[in-house]
Coordinates of C-alpha atoms in Angstrom, one line a residue:
X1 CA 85.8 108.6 90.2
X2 CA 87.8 110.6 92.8
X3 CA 86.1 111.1 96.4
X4 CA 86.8 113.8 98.3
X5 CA 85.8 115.3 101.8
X6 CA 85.4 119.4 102.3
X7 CA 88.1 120.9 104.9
X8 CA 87.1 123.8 106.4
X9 CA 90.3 126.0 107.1
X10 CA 90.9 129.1 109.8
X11 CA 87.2 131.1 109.8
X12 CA 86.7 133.4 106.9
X13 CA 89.2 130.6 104.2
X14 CA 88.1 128.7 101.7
X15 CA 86.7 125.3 101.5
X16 CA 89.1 123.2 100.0
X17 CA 88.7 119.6 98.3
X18 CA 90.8 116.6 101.0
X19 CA 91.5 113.4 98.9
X20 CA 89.9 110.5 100.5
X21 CA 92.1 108.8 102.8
X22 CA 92.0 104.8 103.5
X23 CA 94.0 102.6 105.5
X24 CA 94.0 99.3 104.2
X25 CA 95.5 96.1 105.9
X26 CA 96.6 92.7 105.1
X27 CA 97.8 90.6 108.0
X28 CA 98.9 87.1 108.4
X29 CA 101.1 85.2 110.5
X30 CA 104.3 85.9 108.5
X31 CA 103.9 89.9 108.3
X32 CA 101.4 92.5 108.3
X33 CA 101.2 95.5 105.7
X34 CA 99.7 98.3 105.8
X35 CA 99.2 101.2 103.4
X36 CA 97.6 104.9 103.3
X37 CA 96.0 105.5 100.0
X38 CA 94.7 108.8 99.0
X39 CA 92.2 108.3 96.1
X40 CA 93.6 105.2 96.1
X41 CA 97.2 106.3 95.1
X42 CA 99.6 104.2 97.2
X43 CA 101.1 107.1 99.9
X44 CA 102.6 105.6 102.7
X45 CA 103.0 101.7 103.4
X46 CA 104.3 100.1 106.6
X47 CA 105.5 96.8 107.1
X48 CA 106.3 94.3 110.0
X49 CA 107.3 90.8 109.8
X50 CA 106.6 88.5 112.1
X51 CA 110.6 87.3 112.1
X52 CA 111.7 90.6 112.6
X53 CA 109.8 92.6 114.1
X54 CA 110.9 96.7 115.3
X55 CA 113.3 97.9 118.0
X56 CA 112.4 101.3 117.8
X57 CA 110.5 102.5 121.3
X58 CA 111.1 99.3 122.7
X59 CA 113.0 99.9 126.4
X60 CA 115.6 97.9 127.6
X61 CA 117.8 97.5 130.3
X62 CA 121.1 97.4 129.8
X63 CA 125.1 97.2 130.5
X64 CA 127.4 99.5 129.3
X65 CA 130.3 97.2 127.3
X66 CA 132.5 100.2 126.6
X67 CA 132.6 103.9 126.9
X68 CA 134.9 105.8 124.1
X69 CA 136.0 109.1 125.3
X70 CA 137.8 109.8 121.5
X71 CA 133.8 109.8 120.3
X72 CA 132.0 110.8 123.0
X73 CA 130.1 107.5 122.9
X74 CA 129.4 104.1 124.7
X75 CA 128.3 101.0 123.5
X76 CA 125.5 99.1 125.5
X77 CA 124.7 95.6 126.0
X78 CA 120.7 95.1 125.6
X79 CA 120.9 91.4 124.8
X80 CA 120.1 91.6 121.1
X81 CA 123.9 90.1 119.8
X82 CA 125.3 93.6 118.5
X83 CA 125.4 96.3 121.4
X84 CA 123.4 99.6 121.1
X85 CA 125.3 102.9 120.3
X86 CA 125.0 105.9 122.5
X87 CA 126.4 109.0 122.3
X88 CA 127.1 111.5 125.2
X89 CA 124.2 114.0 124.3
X90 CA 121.6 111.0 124.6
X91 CA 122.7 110.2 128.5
X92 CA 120.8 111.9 131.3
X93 CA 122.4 112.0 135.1
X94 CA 119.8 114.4 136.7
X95 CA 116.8 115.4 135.5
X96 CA 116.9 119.1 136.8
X97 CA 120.3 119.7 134.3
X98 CA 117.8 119.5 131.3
X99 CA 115.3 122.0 129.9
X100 CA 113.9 121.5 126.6
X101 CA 114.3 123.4 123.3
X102 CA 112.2 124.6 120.4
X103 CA 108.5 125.0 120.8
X104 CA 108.0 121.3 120.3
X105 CA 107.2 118.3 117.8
X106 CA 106.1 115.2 119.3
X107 CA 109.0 113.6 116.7
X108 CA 112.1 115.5 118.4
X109 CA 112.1 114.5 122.3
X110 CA 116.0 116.0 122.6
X111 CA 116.5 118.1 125.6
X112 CA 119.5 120.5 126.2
X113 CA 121.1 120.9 129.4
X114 CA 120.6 124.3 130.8
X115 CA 124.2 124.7 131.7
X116 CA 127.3 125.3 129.5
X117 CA 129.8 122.9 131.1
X118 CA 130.6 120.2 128.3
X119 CA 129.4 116.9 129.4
X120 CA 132.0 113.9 129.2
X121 CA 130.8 110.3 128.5
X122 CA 133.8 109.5 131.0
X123 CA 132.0 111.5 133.9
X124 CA 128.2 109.7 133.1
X125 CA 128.9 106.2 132.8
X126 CA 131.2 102.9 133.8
X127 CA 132.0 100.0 132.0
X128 CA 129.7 97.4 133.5
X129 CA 126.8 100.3 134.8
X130 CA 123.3 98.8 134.3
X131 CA 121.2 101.9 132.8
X132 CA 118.0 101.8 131.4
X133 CA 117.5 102.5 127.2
X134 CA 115.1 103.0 124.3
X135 CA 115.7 102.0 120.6
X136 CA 115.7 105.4 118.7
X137 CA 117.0 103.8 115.4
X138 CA 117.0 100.4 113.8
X139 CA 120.1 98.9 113.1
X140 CA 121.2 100.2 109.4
X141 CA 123.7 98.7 106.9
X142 CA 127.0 97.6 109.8
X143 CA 126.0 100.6 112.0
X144 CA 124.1 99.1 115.2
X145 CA 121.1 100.5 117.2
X146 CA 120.7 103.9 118.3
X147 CA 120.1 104.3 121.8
X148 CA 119.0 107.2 123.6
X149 CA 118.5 107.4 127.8
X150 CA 115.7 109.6 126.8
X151 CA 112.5 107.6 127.7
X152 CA 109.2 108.5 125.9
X153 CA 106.0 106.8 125.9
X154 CA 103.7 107.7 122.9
X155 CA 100.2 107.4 123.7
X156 CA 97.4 108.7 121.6
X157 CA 97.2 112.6 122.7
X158 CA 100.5 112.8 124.3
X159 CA 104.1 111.4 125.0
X160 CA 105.0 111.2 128.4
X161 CA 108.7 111.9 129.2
X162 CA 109.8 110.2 132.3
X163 CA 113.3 111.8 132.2
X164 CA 112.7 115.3 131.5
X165 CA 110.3 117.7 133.5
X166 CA 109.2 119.5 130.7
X167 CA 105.3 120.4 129.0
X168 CA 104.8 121.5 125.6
X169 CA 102.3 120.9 122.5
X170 CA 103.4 119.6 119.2
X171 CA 104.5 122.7 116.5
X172 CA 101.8 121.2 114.0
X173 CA 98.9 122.4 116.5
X174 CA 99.3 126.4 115.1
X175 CA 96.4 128.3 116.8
X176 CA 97.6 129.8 119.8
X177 CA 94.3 129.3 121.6
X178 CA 94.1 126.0 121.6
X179 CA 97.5 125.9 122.1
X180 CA 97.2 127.9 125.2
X181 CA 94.2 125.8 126.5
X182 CA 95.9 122.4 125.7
X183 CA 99.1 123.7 127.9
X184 CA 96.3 124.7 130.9
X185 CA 94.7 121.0 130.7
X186 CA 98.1 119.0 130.1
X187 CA 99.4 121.4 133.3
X188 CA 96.9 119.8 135.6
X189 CA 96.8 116.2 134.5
X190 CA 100.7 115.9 134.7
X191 CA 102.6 113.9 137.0
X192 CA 105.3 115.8 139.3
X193 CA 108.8 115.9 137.7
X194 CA 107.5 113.9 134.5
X195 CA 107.4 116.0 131.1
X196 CA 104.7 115.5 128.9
X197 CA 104.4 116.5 125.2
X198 CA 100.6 117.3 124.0
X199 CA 100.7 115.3 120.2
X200 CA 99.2 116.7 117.0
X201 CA 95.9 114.2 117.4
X202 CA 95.2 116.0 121.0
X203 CA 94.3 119.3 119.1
X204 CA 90.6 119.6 120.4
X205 CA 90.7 117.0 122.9
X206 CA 88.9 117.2 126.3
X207 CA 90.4 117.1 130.1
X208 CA 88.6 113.5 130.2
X209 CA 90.8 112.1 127.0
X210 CA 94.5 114.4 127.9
X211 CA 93.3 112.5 131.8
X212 CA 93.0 109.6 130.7
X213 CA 95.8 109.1 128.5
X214 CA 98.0 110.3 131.5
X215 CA 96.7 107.7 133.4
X216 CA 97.6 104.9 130.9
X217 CA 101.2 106.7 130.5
X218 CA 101.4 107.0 133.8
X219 CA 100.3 103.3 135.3
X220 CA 103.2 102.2 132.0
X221 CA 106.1 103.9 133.6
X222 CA 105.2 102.9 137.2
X223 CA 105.3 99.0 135.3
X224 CA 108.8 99.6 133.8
X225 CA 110.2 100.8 136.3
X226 CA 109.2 97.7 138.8
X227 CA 110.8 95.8 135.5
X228 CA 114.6 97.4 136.2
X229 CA 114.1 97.3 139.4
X230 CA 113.2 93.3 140.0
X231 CA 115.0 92.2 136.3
X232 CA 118.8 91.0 135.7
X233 CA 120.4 93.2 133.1
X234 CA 120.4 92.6 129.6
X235 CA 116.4 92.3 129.7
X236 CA 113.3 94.2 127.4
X237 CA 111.9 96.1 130.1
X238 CA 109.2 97.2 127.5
X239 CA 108.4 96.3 123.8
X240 CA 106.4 98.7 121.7
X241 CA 103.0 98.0 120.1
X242 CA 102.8 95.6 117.2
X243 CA 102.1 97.2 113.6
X244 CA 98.1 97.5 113.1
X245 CA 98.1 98.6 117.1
X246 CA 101.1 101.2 116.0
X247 CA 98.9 102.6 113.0
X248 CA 95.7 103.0 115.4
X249 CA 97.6 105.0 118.2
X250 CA 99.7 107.4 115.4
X251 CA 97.9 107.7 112.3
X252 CA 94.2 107.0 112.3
X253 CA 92.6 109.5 112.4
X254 CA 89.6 111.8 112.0
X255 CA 91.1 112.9 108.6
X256 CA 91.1 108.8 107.1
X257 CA 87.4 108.1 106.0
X258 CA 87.8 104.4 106.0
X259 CA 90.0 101.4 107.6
X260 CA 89.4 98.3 105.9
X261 CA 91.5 94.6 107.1
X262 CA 91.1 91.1 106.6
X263 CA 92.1 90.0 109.6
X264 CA 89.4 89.0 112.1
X265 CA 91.6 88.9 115.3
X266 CA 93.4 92.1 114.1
X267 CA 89.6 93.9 113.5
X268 CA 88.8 92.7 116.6
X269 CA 92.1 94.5 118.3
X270 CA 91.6 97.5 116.6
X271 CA 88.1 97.6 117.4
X272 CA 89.2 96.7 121.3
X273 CA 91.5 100.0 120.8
X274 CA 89.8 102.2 119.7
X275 CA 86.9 101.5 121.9
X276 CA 89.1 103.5 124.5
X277 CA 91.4 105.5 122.3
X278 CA 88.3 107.3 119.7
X279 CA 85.3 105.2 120.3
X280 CA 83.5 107.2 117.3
X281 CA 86.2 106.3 114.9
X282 CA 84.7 102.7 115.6
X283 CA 82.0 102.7 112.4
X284 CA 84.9 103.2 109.8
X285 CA 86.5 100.1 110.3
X286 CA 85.6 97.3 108.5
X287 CA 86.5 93.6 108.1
X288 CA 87.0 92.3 104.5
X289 CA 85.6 89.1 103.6
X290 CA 85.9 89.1 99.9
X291 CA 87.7 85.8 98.2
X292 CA 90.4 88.4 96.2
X293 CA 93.3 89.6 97.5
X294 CA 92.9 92.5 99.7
X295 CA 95.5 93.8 98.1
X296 CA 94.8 92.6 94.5
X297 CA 91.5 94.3 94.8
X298 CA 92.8 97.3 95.7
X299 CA 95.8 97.2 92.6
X300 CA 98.0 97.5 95.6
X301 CA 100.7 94.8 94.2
X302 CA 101.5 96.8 91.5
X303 CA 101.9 99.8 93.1
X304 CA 104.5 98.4 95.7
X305 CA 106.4 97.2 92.9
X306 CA 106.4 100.8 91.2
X307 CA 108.1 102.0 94.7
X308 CA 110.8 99.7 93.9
X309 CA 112.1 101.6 90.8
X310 CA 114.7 103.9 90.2
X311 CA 112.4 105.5 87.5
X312 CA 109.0 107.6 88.2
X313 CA 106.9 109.3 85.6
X314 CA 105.0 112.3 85.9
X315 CA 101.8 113.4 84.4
X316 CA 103.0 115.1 81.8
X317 CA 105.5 113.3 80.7
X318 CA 109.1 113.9 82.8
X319 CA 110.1 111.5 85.1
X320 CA 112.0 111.6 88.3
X321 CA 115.0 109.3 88.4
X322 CA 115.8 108.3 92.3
X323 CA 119.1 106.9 93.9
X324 CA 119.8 105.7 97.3
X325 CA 123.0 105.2 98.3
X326 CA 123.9 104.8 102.7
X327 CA 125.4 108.3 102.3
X328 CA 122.5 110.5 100.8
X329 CA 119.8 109.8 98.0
X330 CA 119.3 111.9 95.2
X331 CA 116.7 112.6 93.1
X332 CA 116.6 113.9 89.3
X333 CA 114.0 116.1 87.7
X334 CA 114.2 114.8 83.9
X335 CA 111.5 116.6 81.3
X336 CA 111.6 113.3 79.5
X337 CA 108.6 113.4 76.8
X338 CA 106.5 116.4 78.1
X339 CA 108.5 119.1 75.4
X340 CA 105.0 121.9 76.3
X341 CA 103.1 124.3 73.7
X342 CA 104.5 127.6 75.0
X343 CA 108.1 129.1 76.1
X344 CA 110.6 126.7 77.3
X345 CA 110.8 128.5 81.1
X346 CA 106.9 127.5 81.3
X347 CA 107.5 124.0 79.9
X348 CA 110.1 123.3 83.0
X349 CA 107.9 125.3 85.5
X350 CA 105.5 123.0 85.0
X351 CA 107.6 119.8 85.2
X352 CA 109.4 121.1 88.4
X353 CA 105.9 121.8 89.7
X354 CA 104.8 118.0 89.5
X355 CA 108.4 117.1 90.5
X356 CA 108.1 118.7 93.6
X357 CA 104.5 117.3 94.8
X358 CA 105.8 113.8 93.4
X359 CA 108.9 113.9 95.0
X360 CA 107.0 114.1 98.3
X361 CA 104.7 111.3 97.8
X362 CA 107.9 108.9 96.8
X363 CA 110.1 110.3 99.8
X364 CA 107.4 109.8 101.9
X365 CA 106.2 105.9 100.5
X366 CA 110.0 104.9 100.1
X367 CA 110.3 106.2 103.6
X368 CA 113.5 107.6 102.4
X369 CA 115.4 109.3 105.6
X370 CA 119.3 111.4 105.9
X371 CA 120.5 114.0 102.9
X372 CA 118.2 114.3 100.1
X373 CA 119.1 116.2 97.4
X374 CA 116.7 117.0 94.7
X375 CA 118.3 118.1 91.4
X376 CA 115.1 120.0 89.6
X377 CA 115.2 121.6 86.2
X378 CA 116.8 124.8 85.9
X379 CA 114.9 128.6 85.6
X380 CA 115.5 131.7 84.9
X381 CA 112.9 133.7 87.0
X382 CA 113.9 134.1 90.8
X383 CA 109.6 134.2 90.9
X384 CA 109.1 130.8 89.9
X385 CA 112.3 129.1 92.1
X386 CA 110.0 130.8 95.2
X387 CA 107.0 128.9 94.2
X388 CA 108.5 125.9 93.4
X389 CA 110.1 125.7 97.2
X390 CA 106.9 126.7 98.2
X391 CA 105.2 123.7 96.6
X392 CA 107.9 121.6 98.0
X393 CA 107.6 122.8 101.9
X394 CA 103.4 122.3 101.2
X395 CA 103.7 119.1 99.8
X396 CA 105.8 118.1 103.4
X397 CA 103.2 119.6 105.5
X398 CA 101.1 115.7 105.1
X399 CA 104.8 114.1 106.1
X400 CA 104.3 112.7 109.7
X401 CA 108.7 112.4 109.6
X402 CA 110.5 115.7 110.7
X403 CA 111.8 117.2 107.7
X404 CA 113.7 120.4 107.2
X405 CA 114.4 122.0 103.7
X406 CA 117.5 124.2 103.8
X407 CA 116.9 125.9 100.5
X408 CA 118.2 125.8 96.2
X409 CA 121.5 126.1 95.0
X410 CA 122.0 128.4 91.8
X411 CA 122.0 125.4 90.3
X412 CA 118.8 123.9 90.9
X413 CA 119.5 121.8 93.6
X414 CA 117.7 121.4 96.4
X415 CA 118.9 120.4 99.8
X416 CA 116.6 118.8 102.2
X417 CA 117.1 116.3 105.5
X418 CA 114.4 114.3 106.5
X419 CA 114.1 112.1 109.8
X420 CA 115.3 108.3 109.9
X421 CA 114.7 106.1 111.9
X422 CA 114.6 102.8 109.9
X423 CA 115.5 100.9 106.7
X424 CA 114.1 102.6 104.2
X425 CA 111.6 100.6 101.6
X426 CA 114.3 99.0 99.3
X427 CA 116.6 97.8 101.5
X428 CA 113.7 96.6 103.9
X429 CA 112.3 94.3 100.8
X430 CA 115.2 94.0 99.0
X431 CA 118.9 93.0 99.4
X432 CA 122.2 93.6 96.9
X433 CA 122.2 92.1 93.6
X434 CA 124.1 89.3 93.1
X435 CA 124.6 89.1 89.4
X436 CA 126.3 92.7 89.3
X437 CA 128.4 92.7 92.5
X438 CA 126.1 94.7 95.0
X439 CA 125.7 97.8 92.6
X440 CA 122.2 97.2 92.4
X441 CA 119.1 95.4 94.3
X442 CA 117.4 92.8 93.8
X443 CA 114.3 91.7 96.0
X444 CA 115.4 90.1 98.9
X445 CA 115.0 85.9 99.6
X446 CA 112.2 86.4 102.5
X447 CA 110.7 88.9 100.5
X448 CA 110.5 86.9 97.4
X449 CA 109.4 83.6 99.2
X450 CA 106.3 85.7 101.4
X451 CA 105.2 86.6 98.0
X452 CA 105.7 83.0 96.8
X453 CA 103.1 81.6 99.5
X454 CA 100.7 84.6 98.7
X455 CA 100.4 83.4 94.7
X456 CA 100.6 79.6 96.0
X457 CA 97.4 80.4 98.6
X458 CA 95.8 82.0 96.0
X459 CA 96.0 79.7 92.6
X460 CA 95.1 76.6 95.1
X461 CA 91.4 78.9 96.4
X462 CA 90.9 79.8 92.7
X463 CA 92.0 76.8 90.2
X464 CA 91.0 72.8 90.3
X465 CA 94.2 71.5 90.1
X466 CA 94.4 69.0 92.2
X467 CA 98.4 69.5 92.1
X468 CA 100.8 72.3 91.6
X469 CA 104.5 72.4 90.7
X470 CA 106.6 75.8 92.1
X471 CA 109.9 76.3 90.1
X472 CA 112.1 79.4 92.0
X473 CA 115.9 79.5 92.7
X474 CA 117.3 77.1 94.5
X475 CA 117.9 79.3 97.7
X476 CA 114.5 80.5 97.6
X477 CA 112.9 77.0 97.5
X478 CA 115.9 75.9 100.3
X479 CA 114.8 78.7 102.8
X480 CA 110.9 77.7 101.8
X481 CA 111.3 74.5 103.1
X482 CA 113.7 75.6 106.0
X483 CA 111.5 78.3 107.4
X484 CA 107.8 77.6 105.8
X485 CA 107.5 74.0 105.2
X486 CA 104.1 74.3 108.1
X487 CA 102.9 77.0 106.2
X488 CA 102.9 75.5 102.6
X489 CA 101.6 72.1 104.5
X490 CA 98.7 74.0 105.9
X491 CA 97.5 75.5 102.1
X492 CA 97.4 71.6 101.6
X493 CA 95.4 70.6 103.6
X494 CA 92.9 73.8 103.6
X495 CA 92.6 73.4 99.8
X496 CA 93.5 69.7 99.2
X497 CA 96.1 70.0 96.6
X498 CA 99.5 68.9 96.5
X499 CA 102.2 71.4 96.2
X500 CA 105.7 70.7 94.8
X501 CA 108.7 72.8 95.0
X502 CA 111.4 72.2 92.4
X503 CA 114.5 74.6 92.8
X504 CA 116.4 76.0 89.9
X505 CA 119.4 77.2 89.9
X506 CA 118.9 79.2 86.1
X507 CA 115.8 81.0 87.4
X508 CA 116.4 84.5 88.5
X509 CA 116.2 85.2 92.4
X510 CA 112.9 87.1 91.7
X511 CA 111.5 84.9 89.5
X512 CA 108.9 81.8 89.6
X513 CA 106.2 79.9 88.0
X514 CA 103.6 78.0 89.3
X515 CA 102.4 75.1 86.7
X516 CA 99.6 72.1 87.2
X517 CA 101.5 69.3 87.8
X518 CA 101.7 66.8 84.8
X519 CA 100.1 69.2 82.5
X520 CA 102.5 71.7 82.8
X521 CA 99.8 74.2 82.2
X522 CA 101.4 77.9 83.5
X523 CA 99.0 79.4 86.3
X524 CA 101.2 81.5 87.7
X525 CA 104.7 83.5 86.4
X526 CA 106.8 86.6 87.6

């Protein structure tokens, strides 16, 4: 049964039915996942592992390697092997050249310089200049990391900007009182000549919390900058929070009902956090102690999986057919089985309507970023290619990435950019297939092998076997015994069992088993 919470909208509106929202986490010491399920449909899911864990916000100083006046661009030295890329319009020489544009989102921190003389990368930096960075974008594909000399710190009700003397409050914060009043309270609180932006989660926040988080933002940057200062360049001035800390500081919220993790150190942190970040968000936490699978008992698994295919159904039968390529992703509106009881126009009406609301909830899990172009079904009536665009833009309203849709095509074809900033969710967990030359995917070694050690953990708590025999391609076992021989020791001895790996080089990169050894009784097969 479906659980909802009443939202009240603007005074006078209708009550309207919310979905419940939960954030559920599993966290070990190879990678933390999180997802955001609204009545308990998979909606968002982020994931960090412990081997490689994210550049983006972290600060570094750095050296400039090379500066290309033919594209406007340097490349920086930040001591992470490949040097960061930064173009011209992400270098600042004087904060009093800058003003800021738009009436702003916390998610675009891009001033504009306030005079019309065309900058030139030449003019701002020298080969071996030490300047000071932030990660913007995560290396992608051969391209390396976006840089930007545009600090900004995120805290929980606002993002301080070190660089740019600027104050504003987030677009998504639409009454103009509160708007208004926010401005007054973030006016007084700010530090001379730093900019601060007030974030969607300040909307009804106090001069104590927009105070104190000025404080916190303030005491950070004072730190960093005794960091350049005293450190030799390349050197991580400042490394942004983990994932679980990330998730408390951007999206819980008021609007998620629960937050459930089965991590005791991790509940502890987030307790820790929000102690000074929402202290009555405190009571919806909880730590999971059950002996399933968080994510088994949630039907989380399959879900993730689901995200991994080309193909998505639809209630009523269509199906959406998505394709990612480095260039742009399109996505396909199909009527597939749903054929309707009434006029043809009403039978795609109705499948572009669930097209558009799905297509949101896939962009959004898939965390797919760049072009997007959404090929829907074609119609007749101009009156139903308005609604359908309006069902689109409301079905982004929920999407916490920047998105902009520019509008349909006689065709039918939608044309849409969305914000990136990382690896979207198939090449994050996946990698090109090797058994058709790189035109498709295939799940990638690591993330094959983490789910590997999940099924091992959890056939040794539930079965007797006093043995178990894992059968998996021979790279997969050869990087289990490289990179996780402690790990698959430690299951040992916490269950007393035996464990043996036996690679195979006929078994399919995705594919294992897990069998009693001796018996060859199957426990376990993908």
């Amino acid at each position: 049964m479906k659980r909802y919470r009443r939202k009240t909208g603007k005074r006078g509106a209708k009550e309207r039915k919310e979905p419940y929202r939960e954030l559920v986490a599993s966290v070990d010491s190879r990678e933390a996942r999180i997802c955001l399920l609204e009545d308990g449909g998979l909606t968002e899911l982020f994931i960090e592992r412990t081997a490689q864990r994210r550049l983006v916000g972290n600060i570094y100083k750095g050296t400039v390697k090379s500066v290309l006046p033919g594209i406007e661009a340097a490349f920086v030295d930040v001591g992470l092997g490949k040097n960061g890329f930064l173009y011209v319009s992400d270098v600042t020489d004087a904060v009093e050249d800058y003003e800021y544009f738009g009436e702003e989102d916390e998610e675009e921190l891009r001033p504009k310089r306030k005079h019309k003389r065309r900058a030139r990368i030449e003019d701002m930096l020298k080969r071996g200049q030490e300047i000071m960075v932030q990660v913007v974008k995560e290396p992608m594909g051969q391209k390396g990391m976006r840089l930007t000399n545009y600090i900004s710190l995120p805290g929980r009700y606002l993002v301080l900007m070190p660089t740019v003397n600027h104050l504003g409050v987030s677009r998504k914060i639409e009454d103009e009182k509160e708007r208004e009043r926010l401005r007054k309270i973030a006016a007084q609180a700010r530090p001379e000549g730093l900019g601060l932006i007030v974030r969607t989660l300040g909307e009804g926040k106090g001069k104590e919390e927009i105070e104190a988080d000025v404080k916190y933002l303030s005491g950070l940057w004072q730190k960093i900058l005794r960091r350049m200062e005293s450190m030799h360049s390349p050197s991580l001035l400042h490394q942004d929070l983990g994932q679980v800390a990330r998730v408390v500081r951007d999206v819980l919220d008021d609007d998620i009902d629960r937050f459930v993790i089965d991590s005791k150190p991790d509940y502890d942190t987030v307790l820790n956090l929000l102690e000074n970040l929402a202290p009555h968000l405190k009571s919806r936490v909880e730590l999971y102690r059950g002996q399933t699978a968080l994510f088994e008992k949630y039907d989380i698994e399959p879900q993730i999986e689901k995200a991994l295919r080309k193909k998505v159904w639809l209630p009523s039968g269509g199906y959406l057919v998505i394709d990612q390529a480095e260039a742009l992703t399109t996505i396909d509106v199909n009527t597939g089985k749903f054929t309707g009881k009434k006029k043809l126009e009403d039978t795609v009406f109705t499948t572009n309507m669930e097209a558009a609301r799905e297509v949101a909830r896939q962009v959004r899990l898939r965390d797919i970023g760049g072009i997007i172009l959404v090929d829907f079904i074609d119609m007749e009536k101009p009156s139903n290619r308005g609604k359908l665009l309006a069902e689109l833009e409301q079905a982004f309203k929920t999407d916490r990435s920047k998105s902009y849709i520019l509008g349909m095509t006689e065709l039918g074809v939608v044309q849409m950019t969305r914000k990136r900033t990382k690896l979207s969710l198939t090449p994050s967990l996946c990698e090109p297939c090797p058994y058709c030359d790189g035109s498709g995917w295939v799940k990638s070694i690591t993330t094959t092998m983490l789910q590997i050690l999940r099924q091992l953990e959890k056939q040794c708590k539930e079965n007797s076997q006093q043995a178990v025999t894992l059968t998996a391609h021979k790279d997969v076992v050869e990087r289990l015994l490289a990179d996780q021989s402690d790990t698959i020791a430690k299951i040992e001895q916490q269950y007393s069992r035996k464990i043996t790996l036996k690679p195979s080089s006929d078994c399919h990169l995705e594919f294992f088993s897990i069998t009693e050894t001796g018996s060859g009784e199957l426990l376990e097969y993908t």
